[in-house]
Tab-separated table of C-alpha atoms and ligand atoms in Angstrom:
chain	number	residue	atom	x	y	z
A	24	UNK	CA	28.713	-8.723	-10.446
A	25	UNK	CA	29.747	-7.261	-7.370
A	26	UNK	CA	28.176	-5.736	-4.462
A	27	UNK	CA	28.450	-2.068	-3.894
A	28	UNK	CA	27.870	0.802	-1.535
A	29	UNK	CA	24.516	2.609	-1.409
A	30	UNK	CA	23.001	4.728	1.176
A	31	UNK	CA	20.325	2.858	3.088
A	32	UNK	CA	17.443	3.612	6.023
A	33	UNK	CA	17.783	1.213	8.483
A	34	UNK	CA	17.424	0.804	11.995
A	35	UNK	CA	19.252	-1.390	14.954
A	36	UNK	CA	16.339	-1.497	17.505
A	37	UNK	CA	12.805	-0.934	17.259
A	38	UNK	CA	10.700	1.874	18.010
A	39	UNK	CA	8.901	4.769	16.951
A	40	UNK	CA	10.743	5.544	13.199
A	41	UNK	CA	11.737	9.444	13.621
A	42	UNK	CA	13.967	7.639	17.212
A	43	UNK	CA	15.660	4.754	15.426
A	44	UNK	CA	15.753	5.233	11.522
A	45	UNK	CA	19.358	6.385	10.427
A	46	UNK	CA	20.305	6.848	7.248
A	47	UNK	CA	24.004	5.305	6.962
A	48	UNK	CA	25.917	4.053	4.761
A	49	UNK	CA	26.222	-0.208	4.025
A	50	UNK	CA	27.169	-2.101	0.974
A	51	UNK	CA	24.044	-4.325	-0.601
A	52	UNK	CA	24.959	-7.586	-1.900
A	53	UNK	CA	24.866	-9.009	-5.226
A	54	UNK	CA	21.264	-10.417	-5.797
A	55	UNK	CA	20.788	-13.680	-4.659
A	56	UNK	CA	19.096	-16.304	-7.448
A	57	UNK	CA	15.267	-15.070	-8.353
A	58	UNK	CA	16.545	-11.817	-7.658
A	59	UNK	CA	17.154	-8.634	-9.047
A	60	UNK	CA	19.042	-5.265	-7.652
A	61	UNK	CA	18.194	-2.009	-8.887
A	62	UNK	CA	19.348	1.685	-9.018
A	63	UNK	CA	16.525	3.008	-6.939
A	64	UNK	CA	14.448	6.263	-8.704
A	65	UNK	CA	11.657	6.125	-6.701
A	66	UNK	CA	10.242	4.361	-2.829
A	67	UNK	CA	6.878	4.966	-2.456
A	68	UNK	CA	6.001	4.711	1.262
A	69	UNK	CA	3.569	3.248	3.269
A	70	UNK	CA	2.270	2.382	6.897
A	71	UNK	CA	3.584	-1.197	6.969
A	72	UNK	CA	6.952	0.532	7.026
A	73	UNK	CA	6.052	2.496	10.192
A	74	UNK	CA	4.755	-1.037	11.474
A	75	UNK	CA	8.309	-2.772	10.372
A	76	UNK	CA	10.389	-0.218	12.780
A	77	UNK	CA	8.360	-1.018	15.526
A	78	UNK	CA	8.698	-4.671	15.364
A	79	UNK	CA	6.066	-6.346	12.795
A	80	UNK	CA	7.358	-8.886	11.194
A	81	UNK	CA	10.833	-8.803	13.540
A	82	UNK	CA	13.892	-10.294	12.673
A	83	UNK	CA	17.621	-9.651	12.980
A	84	UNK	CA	19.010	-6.344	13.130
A	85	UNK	CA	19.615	-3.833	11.702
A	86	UNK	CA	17.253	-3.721	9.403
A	87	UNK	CA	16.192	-1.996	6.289
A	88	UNK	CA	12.653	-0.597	5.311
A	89	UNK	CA	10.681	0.185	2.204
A	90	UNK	CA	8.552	-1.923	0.568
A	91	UNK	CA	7.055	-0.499	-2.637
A	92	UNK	CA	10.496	-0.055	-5.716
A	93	UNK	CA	11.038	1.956	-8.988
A	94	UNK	CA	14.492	1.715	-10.493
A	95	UNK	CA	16.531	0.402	-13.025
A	96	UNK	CA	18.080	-2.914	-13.125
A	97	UNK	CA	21.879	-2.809	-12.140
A	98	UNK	CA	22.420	-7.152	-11.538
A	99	UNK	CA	20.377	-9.904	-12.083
A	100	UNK	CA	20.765	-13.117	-9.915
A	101	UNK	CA	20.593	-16.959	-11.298
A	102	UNK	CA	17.085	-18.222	-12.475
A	103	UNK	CA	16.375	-14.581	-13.800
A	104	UNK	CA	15.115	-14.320	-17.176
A	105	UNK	CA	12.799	-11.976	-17.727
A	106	UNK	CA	14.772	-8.746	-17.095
A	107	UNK	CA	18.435	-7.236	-18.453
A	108	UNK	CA	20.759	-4.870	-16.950
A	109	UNK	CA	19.373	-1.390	-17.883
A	110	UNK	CA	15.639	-2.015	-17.746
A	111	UNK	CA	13.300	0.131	-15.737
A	112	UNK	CA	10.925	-1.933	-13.665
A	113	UNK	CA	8.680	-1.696	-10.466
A	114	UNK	CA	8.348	-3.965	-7.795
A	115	UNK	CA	8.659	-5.089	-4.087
A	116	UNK	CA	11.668	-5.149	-2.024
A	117	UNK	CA	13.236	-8.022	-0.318
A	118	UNK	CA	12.988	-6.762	3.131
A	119	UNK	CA	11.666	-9.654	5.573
A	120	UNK	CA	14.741	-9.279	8.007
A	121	UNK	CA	17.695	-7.671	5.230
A	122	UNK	CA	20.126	-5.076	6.524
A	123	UNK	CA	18.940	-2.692	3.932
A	124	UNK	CA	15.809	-2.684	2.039
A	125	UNK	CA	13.739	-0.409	-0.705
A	126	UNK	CA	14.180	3.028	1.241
A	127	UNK	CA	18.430	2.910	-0.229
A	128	UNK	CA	19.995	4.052	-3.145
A	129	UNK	CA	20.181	0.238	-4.408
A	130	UNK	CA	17.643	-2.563	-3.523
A	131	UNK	CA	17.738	-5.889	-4.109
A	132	UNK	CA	13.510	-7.113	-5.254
A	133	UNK	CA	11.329	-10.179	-4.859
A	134	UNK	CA	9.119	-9.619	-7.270
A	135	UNK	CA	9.197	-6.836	-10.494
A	136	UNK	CA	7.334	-5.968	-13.468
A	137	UNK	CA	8.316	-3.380	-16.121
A	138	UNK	CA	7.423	0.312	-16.267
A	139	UNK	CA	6.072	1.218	-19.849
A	140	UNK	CA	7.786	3.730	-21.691
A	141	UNK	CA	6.351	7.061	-21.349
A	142	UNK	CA	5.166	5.932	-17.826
A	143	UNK	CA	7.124	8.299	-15.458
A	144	UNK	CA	8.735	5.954	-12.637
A	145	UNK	CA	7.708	7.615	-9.556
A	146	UNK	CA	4.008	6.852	-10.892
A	147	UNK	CA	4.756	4.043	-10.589
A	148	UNK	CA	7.036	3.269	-7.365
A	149	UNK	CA	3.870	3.999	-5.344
A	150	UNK	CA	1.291	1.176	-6.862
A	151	UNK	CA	2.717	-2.614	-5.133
A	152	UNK	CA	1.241	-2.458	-2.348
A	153	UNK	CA	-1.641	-0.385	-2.310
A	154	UNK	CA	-3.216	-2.354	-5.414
A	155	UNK	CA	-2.107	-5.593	-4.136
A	156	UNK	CA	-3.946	-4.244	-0.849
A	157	UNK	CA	-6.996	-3.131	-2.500
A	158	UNK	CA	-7.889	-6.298	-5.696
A	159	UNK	CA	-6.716	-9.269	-3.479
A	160	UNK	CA	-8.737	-7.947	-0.776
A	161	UNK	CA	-11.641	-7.350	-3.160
A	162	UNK	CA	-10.917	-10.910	-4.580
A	163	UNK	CA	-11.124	-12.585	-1.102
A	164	UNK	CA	-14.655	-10.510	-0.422
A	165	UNK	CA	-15.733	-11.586	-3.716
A	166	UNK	CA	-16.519	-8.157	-4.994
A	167	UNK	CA	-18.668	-8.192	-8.465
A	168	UNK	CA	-21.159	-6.307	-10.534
A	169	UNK	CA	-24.072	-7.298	-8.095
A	170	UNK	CA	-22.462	-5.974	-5.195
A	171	UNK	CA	-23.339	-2.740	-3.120
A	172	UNK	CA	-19.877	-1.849	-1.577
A	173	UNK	CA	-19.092	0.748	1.167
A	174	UNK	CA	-15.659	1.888	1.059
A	175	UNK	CA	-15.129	3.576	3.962
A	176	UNK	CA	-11.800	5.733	3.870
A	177	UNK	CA	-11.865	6.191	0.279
A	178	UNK	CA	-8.979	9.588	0.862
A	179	UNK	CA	-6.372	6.315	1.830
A	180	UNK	CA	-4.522	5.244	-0.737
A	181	UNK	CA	-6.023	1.838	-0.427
A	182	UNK	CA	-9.192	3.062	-0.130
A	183	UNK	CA	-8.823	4.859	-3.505
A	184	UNK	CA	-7.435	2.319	-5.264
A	185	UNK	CA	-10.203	0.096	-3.950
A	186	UNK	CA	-12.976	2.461	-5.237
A	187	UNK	CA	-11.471	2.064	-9.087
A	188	UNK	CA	-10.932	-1.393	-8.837
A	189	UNK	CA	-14.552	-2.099	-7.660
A	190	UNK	CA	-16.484	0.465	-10.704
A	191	UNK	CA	-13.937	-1.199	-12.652
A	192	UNK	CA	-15.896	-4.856	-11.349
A	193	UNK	CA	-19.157	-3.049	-12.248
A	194	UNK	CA	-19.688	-2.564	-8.647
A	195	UNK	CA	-22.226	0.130	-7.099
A	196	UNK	CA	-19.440	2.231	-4.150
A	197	UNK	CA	-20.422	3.679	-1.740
A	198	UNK	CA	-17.636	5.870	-0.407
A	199	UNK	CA	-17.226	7.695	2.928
A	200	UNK	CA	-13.713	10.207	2.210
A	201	UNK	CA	-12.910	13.702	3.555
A	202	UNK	CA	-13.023	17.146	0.887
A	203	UNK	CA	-9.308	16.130	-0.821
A	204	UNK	CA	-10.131	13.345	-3.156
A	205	UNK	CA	-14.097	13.650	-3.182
A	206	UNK	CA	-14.174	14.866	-6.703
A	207	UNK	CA	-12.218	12.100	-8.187
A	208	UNK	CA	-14.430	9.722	-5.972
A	209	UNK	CA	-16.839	11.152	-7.593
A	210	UNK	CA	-15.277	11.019	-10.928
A	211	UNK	CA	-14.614	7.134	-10.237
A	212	UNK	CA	-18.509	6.878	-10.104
A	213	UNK	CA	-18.800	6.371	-6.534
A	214	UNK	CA	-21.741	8.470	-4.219
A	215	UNK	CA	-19.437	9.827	-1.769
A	216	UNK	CA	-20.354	11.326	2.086
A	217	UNK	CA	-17.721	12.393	4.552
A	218	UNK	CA	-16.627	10.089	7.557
A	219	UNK	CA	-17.369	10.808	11.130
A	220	UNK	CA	-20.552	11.199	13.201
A	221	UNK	CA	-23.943	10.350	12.005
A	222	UNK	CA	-21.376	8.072	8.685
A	223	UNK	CA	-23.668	5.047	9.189
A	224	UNK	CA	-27.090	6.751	8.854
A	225	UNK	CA	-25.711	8.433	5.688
A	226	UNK	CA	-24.608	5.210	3.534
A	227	UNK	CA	-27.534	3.579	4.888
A	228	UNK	CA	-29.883	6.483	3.434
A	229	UNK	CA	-27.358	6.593	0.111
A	230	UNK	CA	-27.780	3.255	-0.293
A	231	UNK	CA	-31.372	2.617	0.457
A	232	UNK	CA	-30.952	0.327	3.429
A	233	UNK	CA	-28.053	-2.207	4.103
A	234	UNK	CA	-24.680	-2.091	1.873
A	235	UNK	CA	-23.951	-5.984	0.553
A	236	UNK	CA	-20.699	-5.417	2.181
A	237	UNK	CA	-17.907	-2.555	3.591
A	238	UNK	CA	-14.532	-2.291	3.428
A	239	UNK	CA	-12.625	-0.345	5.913
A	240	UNK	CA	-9.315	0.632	4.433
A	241	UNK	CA	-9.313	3.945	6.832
A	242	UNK	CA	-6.012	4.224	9.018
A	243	UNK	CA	-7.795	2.672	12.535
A	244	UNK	CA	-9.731	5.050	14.772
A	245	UNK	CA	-11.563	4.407	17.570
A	246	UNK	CA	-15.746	3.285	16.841
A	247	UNK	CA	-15.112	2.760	13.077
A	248	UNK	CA	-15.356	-1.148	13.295
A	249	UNK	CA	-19.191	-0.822	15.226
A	250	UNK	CA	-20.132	2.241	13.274
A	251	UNK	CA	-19.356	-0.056	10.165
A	252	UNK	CA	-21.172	-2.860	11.462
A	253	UNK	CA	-24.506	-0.528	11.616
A	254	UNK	CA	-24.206	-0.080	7.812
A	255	UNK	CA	-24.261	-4.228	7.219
A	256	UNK	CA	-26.803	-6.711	7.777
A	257	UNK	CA	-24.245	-8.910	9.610
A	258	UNK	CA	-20.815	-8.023	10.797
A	259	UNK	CA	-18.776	-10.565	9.095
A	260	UNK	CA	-19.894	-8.323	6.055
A	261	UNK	CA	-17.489	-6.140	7.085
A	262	UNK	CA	-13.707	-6.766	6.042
A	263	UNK	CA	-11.069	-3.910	7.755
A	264	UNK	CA	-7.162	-3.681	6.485
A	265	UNK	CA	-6.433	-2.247	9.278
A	266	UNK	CA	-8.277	-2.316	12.787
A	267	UNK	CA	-7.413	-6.010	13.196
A	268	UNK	CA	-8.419	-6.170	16.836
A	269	UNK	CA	-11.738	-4.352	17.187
A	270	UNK	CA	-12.276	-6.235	14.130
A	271	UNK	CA	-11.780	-9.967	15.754
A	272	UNK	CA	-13.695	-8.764	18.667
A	273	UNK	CA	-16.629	-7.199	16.974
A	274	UNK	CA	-17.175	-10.635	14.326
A	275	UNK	CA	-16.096	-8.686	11.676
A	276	UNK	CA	-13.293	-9.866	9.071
A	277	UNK	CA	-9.282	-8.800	8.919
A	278	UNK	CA	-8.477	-8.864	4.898
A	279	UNK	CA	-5.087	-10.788	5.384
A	280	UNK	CA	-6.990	-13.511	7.480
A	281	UNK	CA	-9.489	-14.277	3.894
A	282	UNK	CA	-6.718	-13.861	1.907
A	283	UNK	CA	-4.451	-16.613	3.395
A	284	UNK	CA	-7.526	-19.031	4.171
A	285	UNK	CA	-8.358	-18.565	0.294
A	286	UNK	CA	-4.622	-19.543	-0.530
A	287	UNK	CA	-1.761	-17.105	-0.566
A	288	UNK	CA	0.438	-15.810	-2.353
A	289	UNK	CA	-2.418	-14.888	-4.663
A	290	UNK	CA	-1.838	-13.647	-7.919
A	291	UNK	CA	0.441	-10.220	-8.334
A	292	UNK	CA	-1.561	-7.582	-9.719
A	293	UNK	CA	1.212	-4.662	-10.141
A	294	UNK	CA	1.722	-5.383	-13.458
A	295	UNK	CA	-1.408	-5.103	-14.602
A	296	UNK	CA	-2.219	-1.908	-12.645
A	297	UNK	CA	1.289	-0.759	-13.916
A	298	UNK	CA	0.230	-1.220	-17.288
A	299	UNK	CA	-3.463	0.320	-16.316
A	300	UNK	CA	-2.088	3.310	-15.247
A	301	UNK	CA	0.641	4.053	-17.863
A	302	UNK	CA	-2.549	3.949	-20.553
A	303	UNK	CA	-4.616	6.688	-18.066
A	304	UNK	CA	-6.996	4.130	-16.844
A	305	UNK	CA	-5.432	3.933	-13.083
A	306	UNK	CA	-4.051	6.500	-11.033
A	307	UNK	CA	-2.671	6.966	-7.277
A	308	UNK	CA	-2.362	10.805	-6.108
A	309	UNK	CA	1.356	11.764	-4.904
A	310	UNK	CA	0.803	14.110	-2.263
A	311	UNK	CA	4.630	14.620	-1.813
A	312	UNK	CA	8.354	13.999	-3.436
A	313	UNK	CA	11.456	14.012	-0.441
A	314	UNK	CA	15.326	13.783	-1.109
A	315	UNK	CA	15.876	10.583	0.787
A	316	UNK	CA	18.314	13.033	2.705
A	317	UNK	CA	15.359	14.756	3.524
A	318	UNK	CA	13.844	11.360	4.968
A	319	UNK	CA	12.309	12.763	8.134
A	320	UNK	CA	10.181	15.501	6.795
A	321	UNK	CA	9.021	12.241	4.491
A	322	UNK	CA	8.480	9.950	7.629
A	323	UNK	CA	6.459	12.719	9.522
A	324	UNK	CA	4.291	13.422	6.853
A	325	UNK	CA	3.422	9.843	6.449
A	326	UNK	CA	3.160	9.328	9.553
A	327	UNK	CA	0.337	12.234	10.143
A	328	UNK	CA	-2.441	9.828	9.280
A	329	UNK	CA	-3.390	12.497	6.389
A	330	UNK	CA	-1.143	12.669	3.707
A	331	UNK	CA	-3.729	13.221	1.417
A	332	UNK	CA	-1.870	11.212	-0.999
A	333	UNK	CA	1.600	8.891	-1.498
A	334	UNK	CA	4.934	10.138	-0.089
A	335	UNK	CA	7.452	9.334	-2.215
A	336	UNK	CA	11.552	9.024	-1.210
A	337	UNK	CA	13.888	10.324	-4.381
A	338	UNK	CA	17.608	8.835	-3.954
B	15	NAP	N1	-1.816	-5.744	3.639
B	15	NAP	C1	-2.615	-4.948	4.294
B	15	NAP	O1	-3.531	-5.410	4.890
B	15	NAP	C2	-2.383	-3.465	4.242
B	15	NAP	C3	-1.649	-2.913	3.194
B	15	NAP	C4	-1.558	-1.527	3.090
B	15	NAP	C5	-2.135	-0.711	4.074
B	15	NAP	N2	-2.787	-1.286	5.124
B	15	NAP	C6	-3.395	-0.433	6.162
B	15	NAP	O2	-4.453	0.271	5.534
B	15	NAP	C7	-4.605	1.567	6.137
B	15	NAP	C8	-4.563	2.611	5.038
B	15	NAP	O3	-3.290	2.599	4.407
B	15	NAP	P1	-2.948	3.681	3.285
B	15	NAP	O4	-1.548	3.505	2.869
B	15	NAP	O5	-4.010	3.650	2.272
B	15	NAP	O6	-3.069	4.989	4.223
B	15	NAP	P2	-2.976	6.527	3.891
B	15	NAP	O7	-3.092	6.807	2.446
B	15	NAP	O8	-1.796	7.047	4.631
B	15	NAP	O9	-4.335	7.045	4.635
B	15	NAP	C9	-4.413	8.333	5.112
B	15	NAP	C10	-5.757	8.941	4.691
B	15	NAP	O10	-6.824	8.272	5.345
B	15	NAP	C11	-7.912	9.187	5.522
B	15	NAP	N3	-8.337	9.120	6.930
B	15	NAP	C12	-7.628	9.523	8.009
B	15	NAP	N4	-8.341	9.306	9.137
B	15	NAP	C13	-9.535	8.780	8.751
B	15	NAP	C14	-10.683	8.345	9.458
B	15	NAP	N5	-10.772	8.423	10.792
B	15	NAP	N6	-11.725	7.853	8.750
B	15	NAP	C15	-11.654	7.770	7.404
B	15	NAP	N7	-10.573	8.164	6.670
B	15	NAP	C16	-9.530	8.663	7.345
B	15	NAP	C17	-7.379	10.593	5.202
B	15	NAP	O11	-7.929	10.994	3.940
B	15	NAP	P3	-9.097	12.099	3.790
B	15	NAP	O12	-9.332	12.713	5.140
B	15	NAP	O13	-8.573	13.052	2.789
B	15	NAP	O14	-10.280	11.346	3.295
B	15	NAP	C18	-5.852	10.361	5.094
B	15	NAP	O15	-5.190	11.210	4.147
B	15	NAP	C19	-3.435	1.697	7.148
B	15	NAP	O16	-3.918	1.422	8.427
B	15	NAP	C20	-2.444	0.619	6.699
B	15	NAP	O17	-1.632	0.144	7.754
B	15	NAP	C21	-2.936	-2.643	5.217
């Protein structure tokens, strides 16, 4: 083995991404033992990356983004046996504090699982976190077959992935979502109303009184946490992935808070849901594909809070 030259994203001081993300060039290491470093195909992006550049999580500089990994295996550090040189898998990039991370040519990951044949990579370079996101939140809210769910923000990624996971539980979803993925709410087999004034008098008529329990997985906007707590007999029925602080204040529930008090790391679910969707039973829209050259068009469109979909970085 021996490390090797890749372009990377990275930036040397936080702040908003489209100031201090450059794209430069930095040689990635050989994969360190229970790791693996791949030929990037595919980065799927996502919001925590937006919160990384402006100093979640902070750590030494400079530092790379880009969490969620499609690629092929190029080394394989000690301890690693379930992978070879040449196989395509998915994963999560090691990028607490590294100098470059999944948004490169070559990334080194934590944590992979294969890609199926026939199951076209960039499919599959946007699943790690958004299903990780959506079952071990529905895990930690105890989401079955008996329960009346809101989803509100089903047009977020997480929020999508949510609403499948949930029918998939034999759940009855309620889902609050804008005109772009209504019909495959719909399809999903959740009753589906838009978001915005008068949202809490709807699901409450939908659903014939009280949900059992919502999940906001909207990007945070002002009023959603109370508005929320209206469709809920109490508010720690109410679980947000996003609007930690009305959330705290308000007595509802922040998913990462359940998660570690019921034990984390929990289980990793991207293989299944890689598996899920290479069969057609799982899917994630792509709104958009971006030459990582073409890496601020991608940021910006992320960062417009409607995407309408995953934005993808091609190497
Ligand atoms: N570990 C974690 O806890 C974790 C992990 C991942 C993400 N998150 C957080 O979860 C949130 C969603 O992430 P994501 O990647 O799923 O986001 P995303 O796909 O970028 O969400 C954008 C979509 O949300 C919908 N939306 C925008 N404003 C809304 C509003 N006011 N009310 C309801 N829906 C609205 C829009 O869809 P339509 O208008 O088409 O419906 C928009 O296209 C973010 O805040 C992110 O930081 C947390």
């Amino acid at each position: 083995m021996t490390a090797t030259t890749s372009r990377v994203l990275r930036f040397y001081e936080y702040g908003e991404p489209l100031d201090v993300v450059r794209l430069e060039t930095a040689e990635v290491a050989d994969p360190p033992a229970d790791r693996v470093r791949v030929r990037v195909i595919a980065t799927g992006l996502n919001p925590a990356d937006w919160h990384i550049c402006r100093g979640f999580m902070a750590g030494s500089l400079p530092r790379g983004f880009g969490c969620d990994v499609a690629g092929r295996v190029d080394a394989v550090g000690e301890n690693v046996t379930d992978v070879a040189v040449g196989d395509l898998v998915v994963g999560s990039a090691d990028f607490a504090g590294q100098p470059s991370a999944g948004a490169a040519d070559m990334a080194i990951l934590r944590s992979w699982a294969p890609i199926p044949e026939g199951l076209d990579p960039v499919r599959a370079a946007v699943l790690p976190m958004v299903v990780q996101t959506a079952v071990w939140t529905l895990d930690a809210m105890r989401v079955d077959s008996d329960t009346t769910l809101l989803v509100h923000g089903a047009g977020s990624m997480v929020g999508y992935a949510a609403v499948q996971v949930a029918r998939d539980r034999g759940a009855r979803v309620i889902a609050t979502a804008g005109p772009t993925f209504r019909a495959d709410l719909v399809g999903f087999g959740a009753q589906v109303t838009p978001y915005g004034e008068g949202m809490a008098d709807r699901v409450r008529e939908i659903a014939g009184g009280p949900v059992d329990l919502a999940l906001d997985a909207a990007p945070p906007a002002p009023g959603t946490i109370s508005a929320l707590v209206e469709t809920v007999r109490e508010p720690h029925q109410v679980v947000t992935v996003s609007d930690h602080d009305d959330a705290r204040t308000l007595g509802a529930r922040v998913n990462l808070d359940m998660v570690r008090e019921q034990g984390w790391p929990p289980n990793d679910p991207t293989a299944e849901y890689t598996t899920k969707t290479a069969r057609g039973q799982f899917r994630l829209p792509i709104s958009r594909t971006f030459r990582l050259d073409d890496w601020r068009s991608a940021v910006e469109l992320s960062l417009s809070g409607a995407p309408h979909g995953k934005v993808v970085l091609i190497p």
